[in-house]
Amino acid sequence: MDRERLTRTLLGVFADAEFFIADRVHEYVNTHWFLRGLVHIEHRGNIYMFIFNNKDIVGINGPYNVNGALLLLTNWTPNMTLQNFNITHTNLWMQLHGILVEYFHQENILNLARTAGEIIAADWHAEETRALQFAKIKIRVAVNAPLISGNYLQTLENIPTWISFKYERIF
């Protein structure tokens, strides 16, 4: 494969090591991912290669699931071999629900998010309008570790308040 084509390629494996028929994966991608361009899918064993006209569309919105199975994606990198291919971490968007309005600020949100994984990004655009609903943080987690369901936030009155974590696009 030429390098130009590989720069538009994402490699993926299913987190639960489930095997799928490539045609079904292709059908699911075309009907559920709402891409604005063509995608060609090849597979070698349980490794799938997604070759896009524009891979940025998928990289921004991932991870994805196919019929309920989590599909972990990573960019192709030069000199990569499929024999040694392994995804150990993935990025997930996490919603933090139940934050009391007076505690809904960046420091508290980031401290809570750090308990679930390494912080990659934060969606602060809608902070004020979403304050009564949830905060949204992108974190990096190990794929073989359990996801944390939430954590406690101590109020000034020393009352523990449960903040639940909900992960986007994994089910």
Short mmCIF file of C-alpha atoms in Angstrom, two decimals, residues 4 9 12 24 42 76 89-90 93 97 101 105 112 132-133 135 143-144 149-150 167 169:
data_model
loop_
_atom_site.label_atom_id
_atom_site.label_comp_id
_atom_site.label_asym_id
_atom_site.label_seq_id
_atom_site.Cartn_x
_atom_site.Cartn_y
_atom_site.Cartn_z
CA GLU A 4 -0.53 8.51 0.73
CA THR A 9 -6.22 4.86 6.96
CA GLY A 12 -9.18 -0.98 14.22
CA ARG A 24 -21.39 -6.65 7.70
CA GLU A 42 -10.11 -4.42 4.39
CA TRP A 76 -1.64 4.30 10.79
CA HIS A 89 -5.51 2.93 25.12
CA THR A 90 -8.44 4.77 23.61
CA TRP A 93 -15.92 11.44 25.63
CA HIS A 97 -23.77 14.23 35.63
CA VAL A 101 -24.58 24.33 40.05
CA HIS A 105 -16.49 25.08 37.30
CA LEU A 112 -13.29 14.61 38.87
CA LEU A 132 -27.76 22.02 34.90
CA GLN A 133 -27.24 18.84 32.87
CA ALA A 135 -19.97 18.55 31.81
CA VAL A 143 -8.73 -0.60 27.11
CA ASN A 144 -8.20 -3.48 29.55
CA SER A 149 -18.94 4.82 36.99
CA GLY A 150 -18.48 8.01 39.00
CA TYR A 167 -19.34 7.43 28.38
CA ARG A 169 -20.53 6.07 21.84
#
